[in-house]
Amino acid sequence: MFSFLVNNNNKGKRNNGQDPFSSEEVQTKSATLRGISSNMWWDKVRAGLSQRFNFEGIVSAVTVVARDRRLAVPHIAVPDIRWVDWGELKRRGVQGVVFDKDNTLTCPYSLAVWTPLVESLEQCRSVFGGNVVIFSNSAGLDQYDVGGVKKPAGTAEDIEKYFGCPSSVLVMVGDRHFTDIVYGNRNGFLTILTEPFSLAQEPFIVRQVRKLEKSLVNNWYQKGCRPTNHSLLSEAKKCVKDPAL
Ligand SMILES: [Mg+2]
């Protein structure tokens, strides 16, 4: 079964054995936390913005990337998770997988896995068993998770505790350079970038930031910027497959 690691640096909360896409738990948390928010106007504005736009995450990412651009470059890029050979990844040393949710597994704000990805996700779960979690920034929304941090902020400490192994043998899979990939690279994961599959439901500002991220990273790559070193990189490159074959 999945575990839904709501965010790191937040005491490693998770709902072992429960379906992460069940809205029940989220609604319960939301109801419990409703009304706790501060009266300060900035908290309210920030909460409203956070629901649609990870402003703090972008600021954090820009700060990190300004020091080392390589952190925004994924080790591997694929159209979507169907291109990943999960069994081969396991045979070559990977011990677990951390997924982003929106536009990696589900349409934005949806709780259901995008249908074409269901089979690949099931394969991943059958290969890695309980060592598959979802680490979603929407869990860092104030109404769900007061004080939680969002990618790329935070460390991998709670994730490593959960898996019982170092992040160097874990894969971070996500669709955003400045959140998922920066978080994964700066914490020692092998990083896999997927293409988003539903831009229509994304807020305008998120689409613009996504375009900017992609354009910047492509430009850096063309100028010779390459991903950070990773001990599993050469092995993992052999784990990309064409799902049509
Ligand atoms: Mg995403």
PDB file of N, CA, C and O in Angstrom, residues 69-115:
ATOM      1  N   ARG A  69      23.449  25.848 -10.307  1.00  0.00           N
ATOM      2  CA  ARG A  69      22.408  25.594 -11.314  1.00  0.00           C
ATOM      3  C   ARG A  69      22.158  24.111 -11.537  1.00  0.00           C
ATOM      4  O   ARG A  69      21.082  23.712 -11.955  1.00  0.00           O
ATOM      5  N   ARG A  70      23.194  23.304 -11.300  1.00  0.00           N
ATOM      6  CA  ARG A  70      23.059  21.871 -11.571  1.00  0.00           C
ATOM      7  C   ARG A  70      21.905  21.256 -10.772  1.00  0.00           C
ATOM      8  O   ARG A  70      21.352  20.231 -11.162  1.00  0.00           O
ATOM      9  N   LEU A  71      21.557  21.897  -9.647  1.00  0.00           N
ATOM     10  CA  LEU A  71      20.512  21.321  -8.792  1.00  0.00           C
ATOM     11  C   LEU A  71      19.139  21.307  -9.466  1.00  0.00           C
ATOM     12  O   LEU A  71      18.251  20.560  -9.059  1.00  0.00           O
ATOM     13  N   ALA A  72      18.952  22.127 -10.497  1.00  0.00           N
ATOM     14  CA  ALA A  72      17.655  22.146 -11.189  1.00  0.00           C
ATOM     15  C   ALA A  72      17.622  21.193 -12.379  1.00  0.00           C
ATOM     16  O   ALA A  72      16.584  21.046 -13.035  1.00  0.00           O
ATOM     17  N   VAL A  73      18.758  20.557 -12.652  1.00  0.00           N
ATOM     18  CA  VAL A  73      18.828  19.650 -13.809  1.00  0.00           C
ATOM     19  C   VAL A  73      18.590  18.213 -13.350  1.00  0.00           C
ATOM     20  O   VAL A  73      19.295  17.717 -12.468  1.00  0.00           O
ATOM     21  N   PRO A  74      17.595  17.530 -13.926  1.00  0.00           N
ATOM     22  CA  PRO A  74      17.311  16.153 -13.497  1.00  0.00           C
ATOM     23  C   PRO A  74      18.373  15.184 -13.995  1.00  0.00           C
ATOM     24  O   PRO A  74      19.022  15.433 -15.010  1.00  0.00           O
ATOM     25  N   HIS A  75      18.535  14.088 -13.280  1.00  0.00           N
ATOM     26  CA  HIS A  75      19.454  13.054 -13.755  1.00  0.00           C
ATOM     27  C   HIS A  75      18.889  12.382 -15.005  1.00  0.00           C
ATOM     28  O   HIS A  75      19.614  12.037 -15.935  1.00  0.00           O
ATOM     29  N   ILE A  76      17.572  12.178 -14.997  1.00  0.00           N
ATOM     30  CA  ILE A  76      16.906  11.512 -16.118  1.00  0.00           C
ATOM     31  C   ILE A  76      15.609  12.273 -16.409  1.00  0.00           C
ATOM     32  O   ILE A  76      14.926  12.716 -15.483  1.00  0.00           O
ATOM     33  N   ALA A  77      15.266  12.408 -17.695  1.00  0.00           N
ATOM     34  CA  ALA A  77      13.994  13.046 -18.075  1.00  0.00           C
ATOM     35  C   ALA A  77      13.222  12.093 -18.975  1.00  0.00           C
ATOM     36  O   ALA A  77      13.790  11.521 -19.915  1.00  0.00           O
ATOM     37  N   VAL A  78      11.945  11.894 -18.658  1.00  0.00           N
ATOM     38  CA  VAL A  78      11.092  10.997 -19.447  1.00  0.00           C
ATOM     39  C   VAL A  78       9.747  11.677 -19.681  1.00  0.00           C
ATOM     40  O   VAL A  78       9.378  12.594 -18.944  1.00  0.00           O
ATOM     41  N   PRO A  79       8.994  11.243 -20.691  1.00  0.00           N
ATOM     42  CA  PRO A  79       7.675  11.855 -20.918  1.00  0.00           C
ATOM     43  C   PRO A  79       6.732  11.634 -19.731  1.00  0.00           C
ATOM     44  O   PRO A  79       6.000  12.535 -19.325  1.00  0.00           O
ATOM     45  N   ASP A  80       6.714  10.417 -19.201  1.00  0.00           N
ATOM     46  CA  ASP A  80       5.907  10.140 -18.007  1.00  0.00           C
ATOM     47  C   ASP A  80       6.404   8.835 -17.385  1.00  0.00           C
ATOM     48  O   ASP A  80       7.341   8.208 -17.907  1.00  0.00           O
ATOM     49  N   ILE A  81       5.789   8.408 -16.296  1.00  0.00           N
ATOM     50  CA  ILE A  81       6.346   7.275 -15.540  1.00  0.00           C
ATOM     51  C   ILE A  81       6.268   5.944 -16.287  1.00  0.00           C
ATOM     52  O   ILE A  81       6.925   4.980 -15.908  1.00  0.00           O
ATOM     53  N   ARG A  82       5.482   5.879 -17.378  1.00  0.00           N
ATOM     54  CA  ARG A  82       5.425   4.630 -18.149  1.00  0.00           C
ATOM     55  C   ARG A  82       6.767   4.315 -18.797  1.00  0.00           C
ATOM     56  O   ARG A  82       7.021   3.196 -19.213  1.00  0.00           O
ATOM     57  N   TRP A  83       7.618   5.301 -18.913  1.00  0.00           N
ATOM     58  CA  TRP A  83       8.929   5.122 -19.545  1.00  0.00           C
ATOM     59  C   TRP A  83       9.970   4.592 -18.567  1.00  0.00           C
ATOM     60  O   TRP A  83      11.124   4.386 -18.951  1.00  0.00           O
ATOM     61  N   VAL A  84       9.599   4.412 -17.325  1.00  0.00           N
ATOM     62  CA  VAL A  84      10.561   3.932 -16.326  1.00  0.00           C
ATOM     63  C   VAL A  84      10.369   2.434 -16.115  1.00  0.00           C
ATOM     64  O   VAL A  84       9.250   1.963 -15.886  1.00  0.00           O
ATOM     65  N   ASP A  85      11.473   1.687 -16.202  1.00  0.00           N
ATOM     66  CA  ASP A  85      11.441   0.241 -15.950  1.00  0.00           C
ATOM     67  C   ASP A  85      11.727   0.029 -14.463  1.00  0.00           C
ATOM     68  O   ASP A  85      12.873   0.006 -14.027  1.00  0.00           O
ATOM     69  N   TRP A  86      10.664  -0.108 -13.696  1.00  0.00           N
ATOM     70  CA  TRP A  86      10.799  -0.155 -12.232  1.00  0.00           C
ATOM     71  C   TRP A  86      11.592  -1.384 -11.771  1.00  0.00           C
ATOM     72  O   TRP A  86      12.398  -1.301 -10.853  1.00  0.00           O
ATOM     73  N   GLY A  87      11.345  -2.516 -12.416  1.00  0.00           N
ATOM     74  CA  GLY A  87      12.059  -3.741 -12.040  1.00  0.00           C
ATOM     75  C   GLY A  87      13.564  -3.596 -12.248  1.00  0.00           C
ATOM     76  O   GLY A  87      14.375  -4.013 -11.420  1.00  0.00           O
ATOM     77  N   GLU A  88      13.925  -2.960 -13.363  1.00  0.00           N
ATOM     78  CA  GLU A  88      15.343  -2.763 -13.670  1.00  0.00           C
ATOM     79  C   GLU A  88      15.978  -1.794 -12.672  1.00  0.00           C
ATOM     80  O   GLU A  88      17.124  -1.987 -12.243  1.00  0.00           O
ATOM     81  N   LEU A  89      15.239  -0.766 -12.299  1.00  0.00           N
ATOM     82  CA  LEU A  89      15.756   0.174 -11.294  1.00  0.00           C
ATOM     83  C   LEU A  89      16.063  -0.553  -9.990  1.00  0.00           C
ATOM     84  O   LEU A  89      17.094  -0.335  -9.361  1.00  0.00           O
ATOM     85  N   LYS A  90      15.151  -1.441  -9.594  1.00  0.00           N
ATOM     86  CA  LYS A  90      15.356  -2.189  -8.346  1.00  0.00           C
ATOM     87  C   LYS A  90      16.580  -3.092  -8.475  1.00  0.00           C
ATOM     88  O   LYS A  90      17.421  -3.142  -7.565  1.00  0.00           O
ATOM     89  N   ARG A  91      16.693  -3.782  -9.596  1.00  0.00           N
ATOM     90  CA  ARG A  91      17.833  -4.692  -9.790  1.00  0.00           C
ATOM     91  C   ARG A  91      19.161  -3.941  -9.783  1.00  0.00           C
ATOM     92  O   ARG A  91      20.190  -4.488  -9.423  1.00  0.00           O
ATOM     93  N   ARG A  92      19.121  -2.676 -10.154  1.00  0.00           N
ATOM     94  CA  ARG A  92      20.366  -1.907 -10.252  1.00  0.00           C
ATOM     95  C   ARG A  92      20.637  -1.063  -9.013  1.00  0.00           C
ATOM     96  O   ARG A  92      21.478  -0.167  -9.028  1.00  0.00           O
ATOM     97  N   GLY A  93      19.878  -1.304  -7.951  1.00  0.00           N
ATOM     98  CA  GLY A  93      20.253  -0.708  -6.665  1.00  0.00           C
ATOM     99  C   GLY A  93      19.294   0.273  -6.025  1.00  0.00           C
ATOM    100  O   GLY A  93      19.506   0.699  -4.894  1.00  0.00           O
ATOM    101  N   VAL A  94      18.234   0.656  -6.739  1.00  0.00           N
ATOM    102  CA  VAL A  94      17.277   1.592  -6.135  1.00  0.00           C
ATOM    103  C   VAL A  94      16.397   0.841  -5.139  1.00  0.00           C
ATOM    104  O   VAL A  94      15.934  -0.268  -5.405  1.00  0.00           O
ATOM    105  N   GLN A  95      16.169   1.461  -3.986  1.00  0.00           N
ATOM    106  CA  GLN A  95      15.394   0.767  -2.943  1.00  0.00           C
ATOM    107  C   GLN A  95      14.004   1.350  -2.694  1.00  0.00           C
ATOM    108  O   GLN A  95      13.207   0.779  -1.967  1.00  0.00           O
ATOM    109  N   GLY A  96      13.723   2.508  -3.249  1.00  0.00           N
ATOM    110  CA  GLY A  96      12.395   3.086  -3.021  1.00  0.00           C
ATOM    111  C   GLY A  96      12.155   4.280  -3.921  1.00  0.00           C
ATOM    112  O   GLY A  96      13.078   4.820  -4.532  1.00  0.00           O
ATOM    113  N   VAL A  97      10.883   4.678  -4.012  1.00  0.00           N
ATOM    114  CA  VAL A  97      10.491   5.758  -4.930  1.00  0.00           C
ATOM    115  C   VAL A  97       9.614   6.776  -4.202  1.00  0.00           C
ATOM    116  O   VAL A  97       8.684   6.413  -3.486  1.00  0.00           O
ATOM    117  N   VAL A  98       9.952   8.048  -4.389  1.00  0.00           N
ATOM    118  CA  VAL A  98       9.144   9.149  -3.851  1.00  0.00           C
ATOM    119  C   VAL A  98       8.546   9.895  -5.035  1.00  0.00           C
ATOM    120  O   VAL A  98       9.275  10.381  -5.901  1.00  0.00           O
ATOM    121  N   PHE A  99       7.221   9.953  -5.079  1.00  0.00           N
ATOM    122  CA  PHE A  99       6.539  10.634  -6.184  1.00  0.00           C
ATOM    123  C   PHE A  99       6.007  11.984  -5.747  1.00  0.00           C
ATOM    124  O   PHE A  99       5.455  12.126  -4.646  1.00  0.00           O
ATOM    125  N   ASP A 100       6.106  12.954  -6.636  1.00  0.00           N
ATOM    126  CA  ASP A 100       5.274  14.142  -6.544  1.00  0.00           C
ATOM    127  C   ASP A 100       3.862  13.700  -6.961  1.00  0.00           C
ATOM    128  O   ASP A 100       3.688  12.629  -7.538  1.00  0.00           O
ATOM    129  N   LYS A 101       2.853  14.508  -6.666  1.00  0.00           N
ATOM    130  CA  LYS A 101       1.486  14.096  -7.020  1.00  0.00           C
ATOM    131  C   LYS A 101       0.948  14.842  -8.264  1.00  0.00           C
ATOM    132  O   LYS A 101       0.758  14.223  -9.311  1.00  0.00           O
ATOM    133  N   ASP A 102       0.724  16.156  -8.133  1.00  0.00           N
ATOM    134  CA  ASP A 102       0.058  16.902  -9.209  1.00  0.00           C
ATOM    135  C   ASP A 102       0.888  16.918 -10.496  1.00  0.00           C
ATOM    136  O   ASP A 102       2.051  17.334 -10.497  1.00  0.00           O
ATOM    137  N   ASN A 103       0.270  16.481 -11.559  1.00  0.00           N
ATOM    138  CA  ASN A 103       0.892  16.447 -12.890  1.00  0.00           C
ATOM    139  C   ASN A 103       2.058  15.470 -12.999  1.00  0.00           C
ATOM    140  O   ASN A 103       2.800  15.481 -13.974  1.00  0.00           O
ATOM    141  N   THR A 104       2.219  14.640 -11.965  1.00  0.00           N
ATOM    142  CA  THR A 104       3.158  13.518 -12.057  1.00  0.00           C
ATOM    143  C   THR A 104       2.353  12.223 -12.031  1.00  0.00           C
ATOM    144  O   THR A 104       2.556  11.332 -12.848  1.00  0.00           O
ATOM    145  N   LEU A 105       1.389  12.157 -11.095  1.00  0.00           N
ATOM    146  CA  LEU A 105       0.506  10.990 -11.004  1.00  0.00           C
ATOM    147  C   LEU A 105      -0.948  11.342 -11.266  1.00  0.00           C
ATOM    148  O   LEU A 105      -1.715  10.524 -11.769  1.00  0.00           O
ATOM    149  N   THR A 106      -1.341  12.555 -10.879  1.00  0.00           N
ATOM    150  CA  THR A 106      -2.748  12.951 -11.034  1.00  0.00           C
ATOM    151  C   THR A 106      -2.828  14.283 -11.772  1.00  0.00           C
ATOM    152  O   THR A 106      -1.845  15.026 -11.821  1.00  0.00           O
ATOM    153  N   CYS A 107      -4.002  14.596 -12.293  1.00  0.00           N
ATOM    154  CA  CYS A 107      -4.216  15.938 -12.805  1.00  0.00           C
ATOM    155  C   CYS A 107      -4.182  16.887 -11.600  1.00  0.00           C
ATOM    156  O   CYS A 107      -4.456  16.458 -10.475  1.00  0.00           O
ATOM    157  N   PRO A 108      -3.840  18.158 -11.823  1.00  0.00           N
ATOM    158  CA  PRO A 108      -3.760  19.079 -10.692  1.00  0.00           C
ATOM    159  C   PRO A 108      -5.041  19.084  -9.861  1.00  0.00           C
ATOM    160  O   PRO A 108      -6.142  19.156 -10.408  1.00  0.00           O
ATOM    161  N   TYR A 109      -4.878  18.976  -8.558  1.00  0.00           N
ATOM    162  CA  TYR A 109      -5.969  19.028  -7.566  1.00  0.00           C
ATOM    163  C   TYR A 109      -6.896  17.815  -7.631  1.00  0.00           C
ATOM    164  O   TYR A 109      -7.877  17.741  -6.918  1.00  0.00           O
ATOM    165  N   SER A 110      -6.578  16.843  -8.494  1.00  0.00           N
ATOM    166  CA  SER A 110      -7.388  15.630  -8.541  1.00  0.00           C
ATOM    167  C   SER A 110      -6.870  14.636  -7.511  1.00  0.00           C
ATOM    168  O   SER A 110      -5.704  14.663  -7.117  1.00  0.00           O
ATOM    169  N   LEU A 111      -7.741  13.743  -7.077  1.00  0.00           N
ATOM    170  CA  LEU A 111      -7.320  12.709  -6.131  1.00  0.00           C
ATOM    171  C   LEU A 111      -7.211  11.352  -6.813  1.00  0.00           C
ATOM    172  O   LEU A 111      -6.920  10.359  -6.163  1.00  0.00           O
ATOM    173  N   ALA A 112      -7.443  11.321  -8.117  1.00  0.00           N
ATOM    174  CA  ALA A 112      -7.378  10.034  -8.824  1.00  0.00           C
ATOM    175  C   ALA A 112      -6.157   9.980  -9.728  1.00  0.00           C
ATOM    176  O   ALA A 112      -5.827  10.957 -10.409  1.00  0.00           O
ATOM    177  N   VAL A 113      -5.493   8.838  -9.735  1.00  0.00           N
ATOM    178  CA  VAL A 113      -4.345   8.664 -10.624  1.00  0.00           C
ATOM    179  C   VAL A 113      -4.823   8.787 -12.070  1.00  0.00           C
ATOM    180  O   VAL A 113      -5.870   8.267 -12.443  1.00  0.00           O
ATOM    181  N   TRP A 114      -4.050   9.502 -12.890  1.00  0.00           N
ATOM    182  CA  TRP A 114      -4.391   9.666 -14.307  1.00  0.00           C
ATOM    183  C   TRP A 114      -4.417   8.271 -14.933  1.00  0.00           C
ATOM    184  O   TRP A 114      -3.439   7.515 -14.829  1.00  0.00           O
ATOM    185  N   THR A 115      -5.515   7.939 -15.549  1.00  0.00           N
ATOM    186  CA  THR A 115      -5.770   6.557 -15.988  1.00  0.00           C
ATOM    187  C   THR A 115      -4.624   5.915 -16.770  1.00  0.00           C
ATOM    188  O   THR A 115      -4.255   4.772 -16.479  1.00  0.00           O
TER     189      THR A 115
END
